[in-house]
PDB file of C-alpha atoms in Angstrom:
ATOM      1  CA  MET A   1      -5.002 -24.387 -13.693  1.00  0.00           C
ATOM      2  CA  SER A   2      -6.033 -20.780 -13.103  1.00  0.00           C
ATOM      3  CA  LEU A   3      -9.478 -22.019 -12.026  1.00  0.00           C
ATOM      4  CA  GLN A   4      -7.856 -24.304  -9.471  1.00  0.00           C
ATOM      5  CA  ALA A   5      -5.748 -21.424  -8.184  1.00  0.00           C
ATOM      6  CA  ALA A   6      -8.802 -19.169  -7.840  1.00  0.00           C
ATOM      7  CA  THR A   7     -10.708 -21.910  -6.009  1.00  0.00           C
ATOM      8  CA  SER A   8      -7.775 -22.528  -3.665  1.00  0.00           C
ATOM      9  CA  SER A   9      -7.439 -18.810  -2.962  1.00  0.00           C
ATOM     10  CA  ARG A  10     -11.150 -18.451  -2.222  1.00  0.00           C
ATOM     11  CA  ARG A  11     -11.025 -21.468   0.068  1.00  0.00           C
ATOM     12  CA  ALA A  12      -8.016 -20.005   1.905  1.00  0.00           C
ATOM     13  CA  TRP A  13      -9.851 -16.683   2.252  1.00  0.00           C
ATOM     14  CA  LEU A  14     -12.887 -18.405   3.782  1.00  0.00           C
ATOM     15  CA  THR A  15     -10.637 -20.410   6.098  1.00  0.00           C
ATOM     16  CA  GLY A  16      -9.064 -17.160   7.319  1.00  0.00           C
ATOM     17  CA  VAL A  17     -12.512 -15.696   7.994  1.00  0.00           C
ATOM     18  CA  ARG A  18     -13.624 -18.822   9.861  1.00  0.00           C
ATOM     19  CA  GLU A  19     -10.506 -18.947  12.018  1.00  0.00           C
ATOM     20  CA  ALA A  20     -10.800 -15.236  12.861  1.00  0.00           C
ATOM     21  CA  ILE A  21     -14.356 -15.600  14.191  1.00  0.00           C
ATOM     22  CA  PRO A  22     -13.153 -16.236  17.796  1.00  0.00           C
ATOM     23  CA  LEU A  23     -11.496 -12.799  17.712  1.00  0.00           C
ATOM     24  CA  LEU A  24     -14.950 -11.226  17.676  1.00  0.00           C
ATOM     25  CA  GLY A  25     -15.364 -12.177  21.335  1.00  0.00           C
ATOM     26  CA  GLY A  26     -12.763  -9.550  22.186  1.00  0.00           C
ATOM     27  CA  TYR A  27     -13.087  -7.130  19.281  1.00  0.00           C
ATOM     28  CA  VAL A  28     -16.789  -6.350  19.296  1.00  0.00           C
ATOM     29  CA  PRO A  29     -17.260  -5.524  23.011  1.00  0.00           C
ATOM     30  CA  VAL A  30     -14.195  -3.271  23.075  1.00  0.00           C
ATOM     31  CA  ALA A  31     -15.198  -1.613  19.793  1.00  0.00           C
ATOM     32  CA  ILE A  32     -18.643  -0.937  21.244  1.00  0.00           C
ATOM     33  CA  SER A  33     -16.938   0.623  24.268  1.00  0.00           C
ATOM     34  CA  PHE A  34     -14.847   2.840  22.010  1.00  0.00           C
ATOM     35  CA  GLY A  35     -17.843   3.978  19.973  1.00  0.00           C
ATOM     36  CA  LEU A  36     -19.709   4.875  23.171  1.00  0.00           C
ATOM     37  CA  ILE A  37     -16.749   6.699  24.730  1.00  0.00           C
ATOM     38  CA  ALA A  38     -16.017   8.596  21.508  1.00  0.00           C
ATOM     39  CA  THR A  39     -19.553   9.962  21.276  1.00  0.00           C
ATOM     40  CA  GLN A  40     -19.534  10.833  24.974  1.00  0.00           C
ATOM     41  CA  ALA A  41     -16.302  12.777  24.360  1.00  0.00           C
ATOM     42  CA  GLY A  42     -18.019  14.912  21.707  1.00  0.00           C
ATOM     43  CA  PHE A  43     -17.264  13.028  18.498  1.00  0.00           C
ATOM     44  CA  THR A  44     -20.067  12.214  16.083  1.00  0.00           C
ATOM     45  CA  ALA A  45     -20.898   8.606  15.195  1.00  0.00           C
ATOM     46  CA  TRP A  46     -19.351   9.093  11.741  1.00  0.00           C
ATOM     47  CA  GLU A  47     -16.145  10.483  13.231  1.00  0.00           C
ATOM     48  CA  ALA A  48     -15.880   7.517  15.593  1.00  0.00           C
ATOM     49  CA  VAL A  49     -16.287   5.098  12.679  1.00  0.00           C
ATOM     50  CA  ILE A  50     -13.686   6.979  10.602  1.00  0.00           C
ATOM     51  CA  ILE A  51     -11.203   6.799  13.496  1.00  0.00           C
ATOM     52  CA  SER A  52     -11.696   3.030  13.763  1.00  0.00           C
ATOM     53  CA  THR A  53     -11.382   2.660   9.990  1.00  0.00           C
ATOM     54  CA  LEU A  54      -8.202   4.701   9.549  1.00  0.00           C
ATOM     55  CA  VAL A  55      -6.385   4.399  12.881  1.00  0.00           C
ATOM     56  CA  TYR A  56      -7.527   0.862  13.808  1.00  0.00           C
ATOM     57  CA  ALA A  57      -5.408   0.541  16.921  1.00  0.00           C
ATOM     58  CA  GLY A  58      -7.511  -0.088  20.024  1.00  0.00           C
ATOM     59  CA  ALA A  59      -5.446   1.436  22.823  1.00  0.00           C
ATOM     60  CA  SER A  60      -4.301   4.308  20.612  1.00  0.00           C
ATOM     61  CA  GLN A  61      -7.875   5.166  19.715  1.00  0.00           C
ATOM     62  CA  PHE A  62      -8.915   5.430  23.354  1.00  0.00           C
ATOM     63  CA  LEU A  63      -5.855   7.585  24.024  1.00  0.00           C
ATOM     64  CA  PHE A  64      -6.602   9.753  20.984  1.00  0.00           C
ATOM     65  CA  VAL A  65     -10.183  10.385  22.077  1.00  0.00           C
ATOM     66  CA  GLY A  66      -9.189  11.112  25.663  1.00  0.00           C
ATOM     67  CA  MET A  67      -6.388  13.518  24.737  1.00  0.00           C
ATOM     68  CA  ALA A  68      -8.508  15.259  22.095  1.00  0.00           C
ATOM     69  CA  ALA A  69     -11.351  15.704  24.574  1.00  0.00           C
ATOM     70  CA  ALA A  70      -8.862  17.146  27.084  1.00  0.00           C
ATOM     71  CA  GLY A  71      -7.641  19.684  24.513  1.00  0.00           C
ATOM     72  CA  SER A  72      -4.139  18.274  24.060  1.00  0.00           C
ATOM     73  CA  PRO A  73      -2.121  19.607  21.084  1.00  0.00           C
ATOM     74  CA  LEU A  74      -2.277  17.528  17.914  1.00  0.00           C
ATOM     75  CA  TRP A  75       1.483  16.894  17.789  1.00  0.00           C
ATOM     76  CA  LEU A  76       1.401  15.339  21.282  1.00  0.00           C
ATOM     77  CA  VAL A  77      -1.544  13.117  20.336  1.00  0.00           C
ATOM     78  CA  VAL A  78       0.342  11.905  17.250  1.00  0.00           C
ATOM     79  CA  VAL A  79       3.562  11.254  19.199  1.00  0.00           C
ATOM     80  CA  MET A  80       1.785   9.287  21.928  1.00  0.00           C
ATOM     81  CA  THR A  81      -0.119   7.250  19.343  1.00  0.00           C
ATOM     82  CA  LEU A  82       3.120   6.361  17.568  1.00  0.00           C
ATOM     83  CA  LEU A  83       4.777   5.366  20.842  1.00  0.00           C
ATOM     84  CA  ILE A  84       1.962   2.967  21.671  1.00  0.00           C
ATOM     85  CA  ASN A  85       2.043   1.450  18.173  1.00  0.00           C
ATOM     86  CA  VAL A  86       5.826   1.073  18.013  1.00  0.00           C
ATOM     87  CA  ARG A  87       5.319  -2.597  18.963  1.00  0.00           C
ATOM     88  CA  HIS A  88       4.347  -3.249  15.336  1.00  0.00           C
ATOM     89  CA  VAL A  89       8.012  -2.804  14.432  1.00  0.00           C
ATOM     90  CA  VAL A  90       8.547  -6.137  16.183  1.00  0.00           C
ATOM     91  CA  TYR A  91       5.537  -7.843  14.603  1.00  0.00           C
ATOM     92  CA  ALA A  92       6.421  -7.356  10.946  1.00  0.00           C
ATOM     93  CA  PRO A  93       9.907  -8.982  10.966  1.00  0.00           C
ATOM     94  CA  ASN A  94       8.468 -12.044  12.703  1.00  0.00           C
ATOM     95  CA  LEU A  95       5.907 -12.507   9.931  1.00  0.00           C
ATOM     96  CA  ALA A  96       8.236 -11.591   7.059  1.00  0.00           C
ATOM     97  CA  PRO A  97       9.710 -15.119   6.581  1.00  0.00           C
ATOM     98  CA  TRP A  98       6.233 -16.476   5.842  1.00  0.00           C
ATOM     99  CA  LEU A  99       5.079 -13.791   3.413  1.00  0.00           C
ATOM    100  CA  THR A 100       4.898 -14.608  -0.281  1.00  0.00           C
ATOM    101  CA  ALA A 101       5.673 -12.313  -3.200  1.00  0.00           C
ATOM    102  CA  SER A 102       2.638 -10.081  -3.645  1.00  0.00           C
ATOM    103  CA  ARG A 103       1.984  -6.371  -4.003  1.00  0.00           C
ATOM    104  CA  TRP A 104      -0.964  -6.668  -1.593  1.00  0.00           C
ATOM    105  CA  TRP A 105       1.043  -7.296   1.586  1.00  0.00           C
ATOM    106  CA  PRO A 106       1.913  -3.605   2.274  1.00  0.00           C
ATOM    107  CA  TRP A 107      -1.792  -2.712   2.106  1.00  0.00           C
ATOM    108  CA  LEU A 108      -2.816  -5.649   4.278  1.00  0.00           C
ATOM    109  CA  MET A 109      -0.377  -4.611   6.995  1.00  0.00           C
ATOM    110  CA  HIS A 110      -2.854  -1.891   7.958  1.00  0.00           C
ATOM    111  CA  ALA A 111      -5.020  -4.715   9.305  1.00  0.00           C
ATOM    112  CA  LEU A 112      -2.193  -6.190  11.404  1.00  0.00           C
ATOM    113  CA  THR A 113      -3.181  -6.053  15.074  1.00  0.00           C
ATOM    114  CA  ASP A 114      -1.961  -7.851  18.188  1.00  0.00           C
ATOM    115  CA  GLN A 115      -4.580 -10.567  17.842  1.00  0.00           C
ATOM    116  CA  VAL A 116      -4.207 -11.003  14.079  1.00  0.00           C
ATOM    117  CA  PHE A 117      -0.434 -11.214  14.543  1.00  0.00           C
ATOM    118  CA  ALA A 118      -0.766 -13.928  17.205  1.00  0.00           C
ATOM    119  CA  LEU A 119      -3.077 -15.908  14.942  1.00  0.00           C
ATOM    120  CA  ALA A 120      -0.975 -15.396  11.799  1.00  0.00           C
ATOM    121  CA  HIS A 121       2.285 -16.225  13.570  1.00  0.00           C
ATOM    122  CA  THR A 122       0.872 -19.654  14.353  1.00  0.00           C
ATOM    123  CA  ARG A 123      -1.049 -20.353  11.147  1.00  0.00           C
ATOM    124  CA  LEU A 124       1.068 -18.938   8.307  1.00  0.00           C
ATOM    125  CA  PRO A 125       3.935 -21.453   8.768  1.00  0.00           C
ATOM    126  CA  GLN A 126       1.374 -24.274   8.634  1.00  0.00           C
ATOM    127  CA  LEU A 127      -0.160 -23.164   5.337  1.00  0.00           C
ATOM    128  CA  PRO A 128       1.112 -23.802   1.785  1.00  0.00           C
ATOM    129  CA  GLU A 129       2.600 -20.674   0.216  1.00  0.00           C
ATOM    130  CA  ALA A 130      -0.243 -20.397  -2.298  1.00  0.00           C
ATOM    131  CA  GLN A 131      -2.816 -20.071   0.519  1.00  0.00           C
ATOM    132  CA  ARG A 132      -1.063 -17.603   2.827  1.00  0.00           C
ATOM    133  CA  LEU A 133      -2.154 -14.391   1.127  1.00  0.00           C
ATOM    134  CA  GLY A 134      -5.779 -15.522   0.905  1.00  0.00           C
ATOM    135  CA  TRP A 135      -5.846 -16.730   4.500  1.00  0.00           C
ATOM    136  CA  PHE A 136      -4.348 -13.510   5.885  1.00  0.00           C
ATOM    137  CA  SER A 137      -6.654 -11.373   3.740  1.00  0.00           C
ATOM    138  CA  GLY A 138      -9.737 -13.168   5.037  1.00  0.00           C
ATOM    139  CA  ALA A 139      -8.694 -13.154   8.691  1.00  0.00           C
ATOM    140  CA  ALA A 140      -7.357  -9.585   8.800  1.00  0.00           C
ATOM    141  CA  LEU A 141     -10.166  -7.927   6.837  1.00  0.00           C
ATOM    142  CA  PHE A 142     -12.843  -9.792   8.781  1.00  0.00           C
ATOM    143  CA  ALA A 143     -11.323  -8.635  12.081  1.00  0.00           C
ATOM    144  CA  TRP A 144     -11.072  -5.077  10.750  1.00  0.00           C
ATOM    145  CA  ALA A 145     -14.714  -5.088   9.628  1.00  0.00           C
ATOM    146  CA  SER A 146     -15.847  -6.405  13.017  1.00  0.00           C
ATOM    147  CA  TRP A 147     -13.961  -3.608  14.774  1.00  0.00           C
ATOM    148  CA  VAL A 148     -15.492  -0.922  12.548  1.00  0.00           C
ATOM    149  CA  GLY A 149     -18.957  -2.490  12.886  1.00  0.00           C
ATOM    150  CA  GLY A 150     -18.638  -2.689  16.668  1.00  0.00           C
ATOM    151  CA  THR A 151     -17.612   0.968  16.786  1.00  0.00           C
ATOM    152  CA  ALA A 152     -20.656   1.963  14.749  1.00  0.00           C
ATOM    153  CA  LEU A 153     -22.920  -0.055  17.053  1.00  0.00           C
ATOM    154  CA  GLY A 154     -21.405   1.541  20.141  1.00  0.00           C
ATOM    155  CA  ALA A 155     -21.604   5.048  18.705  1.00  0.00           C
ATOM    156  CA  VAL A 156     -25.243   4.697  17.662  1.00  0.00           C
ATOM    157  CA  ALA A 157     -26.718   2.428  20.348  1.00  0.00           C
ATOM    158  CA  GLY A 158     -24.057   2.125  23.059  1.00  0.00           C
ATOM    159  CA  GLU A 159     -25.899   4.126  25.676  1.00  0.00           C
ATOM    160  CA  GLY A 160     -29.107   2.200  25.065  1.00  0.00           C
ATOM    161  CA  LEU A 161     -27.304  -1.147  25.352  1.00  0.00           C
ATOM    162  CA  THR A 162     -25.598  -0.305  28.654  1.00  0.00           C
ATOM    163  CA  ALA A 163     -28.801   1.197  30.042  1.00  0.00           C
ATOM    164  CA  ARG A 164     -30.758  -1.947  29.176  1.00  0.00           C
ATOM    165  CA  TRP A 165     -28.029  -4.337  30.374  1.00  0.00           C
ATOM    166  CA  PRO A 166     -25.860  -2.541  32.990  1.00  0.00           C
ATOM    167  CA  LEU A 167     -23.688  -5.629  33.419  1.00  0.00           C
ATOM    168  CA  LEU A 168     -22.574  -5.226  29.804  1.00  0.00           C
ATOM    169  CA  GLY A 169     -20.812  -2.001  30.682  1.00  0.00           C
ATOM    170  CA  ASP A 170     -18.844  -3.777  33.412  1.00  0.00           C
ATOM    171  CA  VAL A 171     -17.919  -6.772  31.263  1.00  0.00           C
ATOM    172  CA  MET A 172     -16.826  -5.018  28.052  1.00  0.00           C
ATOM    173  CA  PRO A 173     -13.498  -3.631  29.361  1.00  0.00           C
ATOM    174  CA  PHE A 174     -12.342  -7.170  30.229  1.00  0.00           C
ATOM    175  CA  ALA A 175     -13.095  -8.676  26.819  1.00  0.00           C
ATOM    176  CA  LEU A 176      -9.789  -7.720  25.184  1.00  0.00           C
ATOM    177  CA  PRO A 177      -7.514  -8.859  28.071  1.00  0.00           C
ATOM    178  CA  ALA A 178      -9.423 -12.156  28.125  1.00  0.00           C
ATOM    179  CA  LEU A 179      -8.822 -12.555  24.389  1.00  0.00           C
ATOM    180  CA  PHE A 180      -5.095 -11.944  24.868  1.00  0.00           C
ATOM    181  CA  LEU A 181      -4.953 -14.663  27.522  1.00  0.00           C
ATOM    182  CA  VAL A 182      -6.676 -17.141  25.188  1.00  0.00           C
ATOM    183  CA  LEU A 183      -4.181 -16.354  22.399  1.00  0.00           C
ATOM    184  CA  LEU A 184      -1.149 -16.573  24.688  1.00  0.00           C
ATOM    185  CA  ALA A 185      -2.127 -19.728  26.576  1.00  0.00           C
ATOM    186  CA  PRO A 186      -0.898 -22.180  23.862  1.00  0.00           C
ATOM    187  CA  ARG A 187       2.552 -20.555  24.031  1.00  0.00           C
ATOM    188  CA  LEU A 188       2.991 -21.611  27.657  1.00  0.00           C
ATOM    189  CA  THR A 189       3.857 -25.123  26.432  1.00  0.00           C
ATOM    190  CA  SER A 190       7.320 -23.781  25.490  1.00  0.00           C
ATOM    191  CA  TRP A 191       9.714 -22.974  28.349  1.00  0.00           C
ATOM    192  CA  ARG A 192      11.179 -20.035  26.411  1.00  0.00           C
ATOM    193  CA  TRP A 193       7.790 -18.446  25.890  1.00  0.00           C
ATOM    194  CA  SER A 194       6.788 -19.243  29.474  1.00  0.00           C
ATOM    195  CA  LEU A 195       9.891 -17.477  30.770  1.00  0.00           C
ATOM    196  CA  ALA A 196       9.328 -14.453  28.515  1.00  0.00           C
ATOM    197  CA  LEU A 197       5.623 -14.184  29.368  1.00  0.00           C
ATOM    198  CA  GLY A 198       6.260 -14.725  33.061  1.00  0.00           C
ATOM    199  CA  SER A 199       8.886 -11.981  33.194  1.00  0.00           C
ATOM    200  CA  SER A 200       6.587  -9.622  31.256  1.00  0.00           C
ATOM    201  CA  ILE A 201       3.726 -10.217  33.692  1.00  0.00           C
ATOM    202  CA  ALA A 202       5.977  -9.775  36.732  1.00  0.00           C
ATOM    203  CA  ILE A 203       7.456  -6.505  35.451  1.00  0.00           C
ATOM    204  CA  ALA A 204       4.038  -5.126  34.475  1.00  0.00           C
ATOM    205  CA  LEU A 205       2.676  -5.900  37.942  1.00  0.00           C
ATOM    206  CA  LEU A 206       5.729  -4.359  39.603  1.00  0.00           C
ATOM    207  CA  MET A 207       5.447  -1.161  37.542  1.00  0.00           C
ATOM    208  CA  THR A 208       1.755  -0.912  38.399  1.00  0.00           C
ATOM    209  CA  VAL A 209       2.351  -1.430  42.129  1.00  0.00           C
ATOM    210  CA  ILE A 210       4.988   1.309  42.319  1.00  0.00           C
ATOM    211  CA  GLY A 211       2.737   3.716  40.432  1.00  0.00           C
ATOM    212  CA  LEU A 212       4.293   3.634  36.922  1.00  0.00           C
ATOM    213  CA  THR A 213       1.092   2.442  35.260  1.00  0.00           C
ATOM    214  CA  ASN A 214       1.665   4.168  31.910  1.00  0.00           C
ATOM    215  CA  ALA A 215       5.155   2.676  31.591  1.00  0.00           C
ATOM    216  CA  ALA A 216       4.091  -0.827  32.656  1.00  0.00           C
ATOM    217  CA  ILE A 217       3.029  -2.193  29.262  1.00  0.00           C
ATOM    218  CA  PRO A 218       5.917  -0.914  27.055  1.00  0.00           C
ATOM    219  CA  LEU A 219       8.589  -1.774  29.652  1.00  0.00           C
ATOM    220  CA  ALA A 220       7.132  -5.223  30.302  1.00  0.00           C
ATOM    221  CA  ALA A 221       6.867  -5.936  26.567  1.00  0.00           C
ATOM    222  CA  ALA A 222      10.465  -4.815  25.964  1.00  0.00           C
ATOM    223  CA  CYS A 223      11.828  -6.879  28.868  1.00  0.00           C
ATOM    224  CA  GLY A 224       9.832  -9.947  27.832  1.00  0.00           C
ATOM    225  CA  ALA A 225      11.107  -9.716  24.252  1.00  0.00           C
ATOM    226  CA  LEU A 226      14.685  -9.198  25.464  1.00  0.00           C
ATOM    227  CA  CYS A 227      14.384 -12.205  27.772  1.00  0.00           C
ATOM    228  CA  PHE A 228      13.085 -14.405  24.942  1.00  0.00           C
ATOM    229  CA  TYR A 229      15.825 -13.417  22.497  1.00  0.00           C
ATOM    230  CA  LEU A 230      18.607 -13.763  25.074  1.00  0.00           C
ATOM    231  CA  VAL A 231      17.464 -17.278  25.934  1.00  0.00           C
ATOM    232  CA  ARG A 232      17.089 -18.104  22.242  1.00  0.00           C
ATOM    233  CA  LEU A 233      20.560 -16.722  21.491  1.00  0.00           C
ATOM    234  CA  GLU A 234      22.121 -18.758  24.289  1.00  0.00           C
ATOM    235  CA  SER A 235      20.337 -21.900  23.083  1.00  0.00           C
ATOM    236  CA  THR A 236      21.602 -21.305  19.537  1.00  0.00           C
ATOM    237  CA  ARG A 237      25.143 -20.871  20.810  1.00  0.00           C
ATOM    238  CA  GLY A 238      24.817 -24.068  22.826  1.00  0.00           C
ATOM    239  CA  VAL A 239      23.695 -25.998  19.755  1.00  0.00           C
ATOM    240  CA  LYS A 240      26.597 -24.598  17.726  1.00  0.00           C
ATOM    241  CA  ARG A 241      29.109 -25.523  20.443  1.00  0.00           C
ATOM    242  CA  SER A 242      27.650 -29.021  20.665  1.00  0.00           C
ATOM    243  CA  THR A 243      27.798 -29.431  16.889  1.00  0.00           C
ATOM    244  CA  LYS A 244      31.368 -28.161  16.781  1.00  0.00           C
ATOM    245  CA  THR A 245      32.426 -30.566  19.556  1.00  0.00           C
ATOM    246  CA  GLU A 246      30.821 -33.488  17.740  1.00  0.00           C
ATOM    247  CA  ASP A 247      32.622 -32.521  14.521  1.00  0.00           C
ATOM    248  CA  ILE A 248      35.982 -32.383  16.340  1.00  0.00           C
ATOM    249  CA  HIS A 249      35.399 -35.767  17.951  1.00  0.00           C
ATOM    250  CA  GLY A 250      34.301 -37.162  14.616  1.00  0.00           C
ATOM    251  CA  GLU A 251      37.475 -35.879  12.899  1.00  0.00           C
ATOM    252  CA  LYS A 252      39.663 -37.353  15.659  1.00  0.00           C
ATOM    253  CA  ALA A 253      37.921 -40.711  15.411  1.00  0.00           C
ATOM    254  CA  SER A 254      38.272 -40.699  11.643  1.00  0.00           C
ATOM    255  CA  GLY A 255      41.965 -39.823  11.913  1.00  0.00           C
ATOM    256  CA  ALA A 256      42.543 -42.596  14.420  1.00  0.00           C
ATOM    257  CA  ARG A 257      40.943 -45.137  12.119  1.00  0.00           C
ATOM    258  CA  HIS A 258      43.115 -44.033   9.221  1.00  0.00           C
ATOM    259  CA  GLU A 259      46.245 -44.402  11.344  1.00  0.00           C
TER     260      GLU A 259
END
């Protein structure tokens, strides 16, 4: 029985790795960009790799390097990094219902990123409980390793790559937004998600047009989430009212029959 469990876990782990492979299309180019920018800002290749290993938060890493290069105080860098990553407070509760009892989950949460969350939010409910830990471990650690590897490549050979293929330098910044669009596209089949995503996009564009670029992403994300939960709450109330009305009519009909 234990052999069967080990085989099932290994198979789930490999499935997670296989299903995370498409993430490399967005991870590796952006990680290469970070490695290149970090070395250009004065960090060594090893320091860039350590940042990707320990921080592992794309946008925050770029902000960290930029602020450090500009001479910003450490406390401000830490505060800004935490503000950007506060979105993870929303991710964890949405995955919690699908997590199994294991002491490894707190450690694996370090590998929880936007893309891994989007993938896990779809796949974990579809998997048997015995396979969830193995699947998440494979997918999350593979994505993490690709990010660290891409950073190392960018730090060591980034300048050579962009010099040899100038177009690569123009394409890399668009890799991560393109990956987000691919992950979000299946959600547009639901009218709730479509409304939430549409409102997020509209607010982000509006904030950018009026010059509030730095506030665009957090405000748009907050408004999109609020829109989704308000619609979901109203739908839940509607279902409860409908159920209550049916129960009342059912009781009346039953009483009439008894009379």
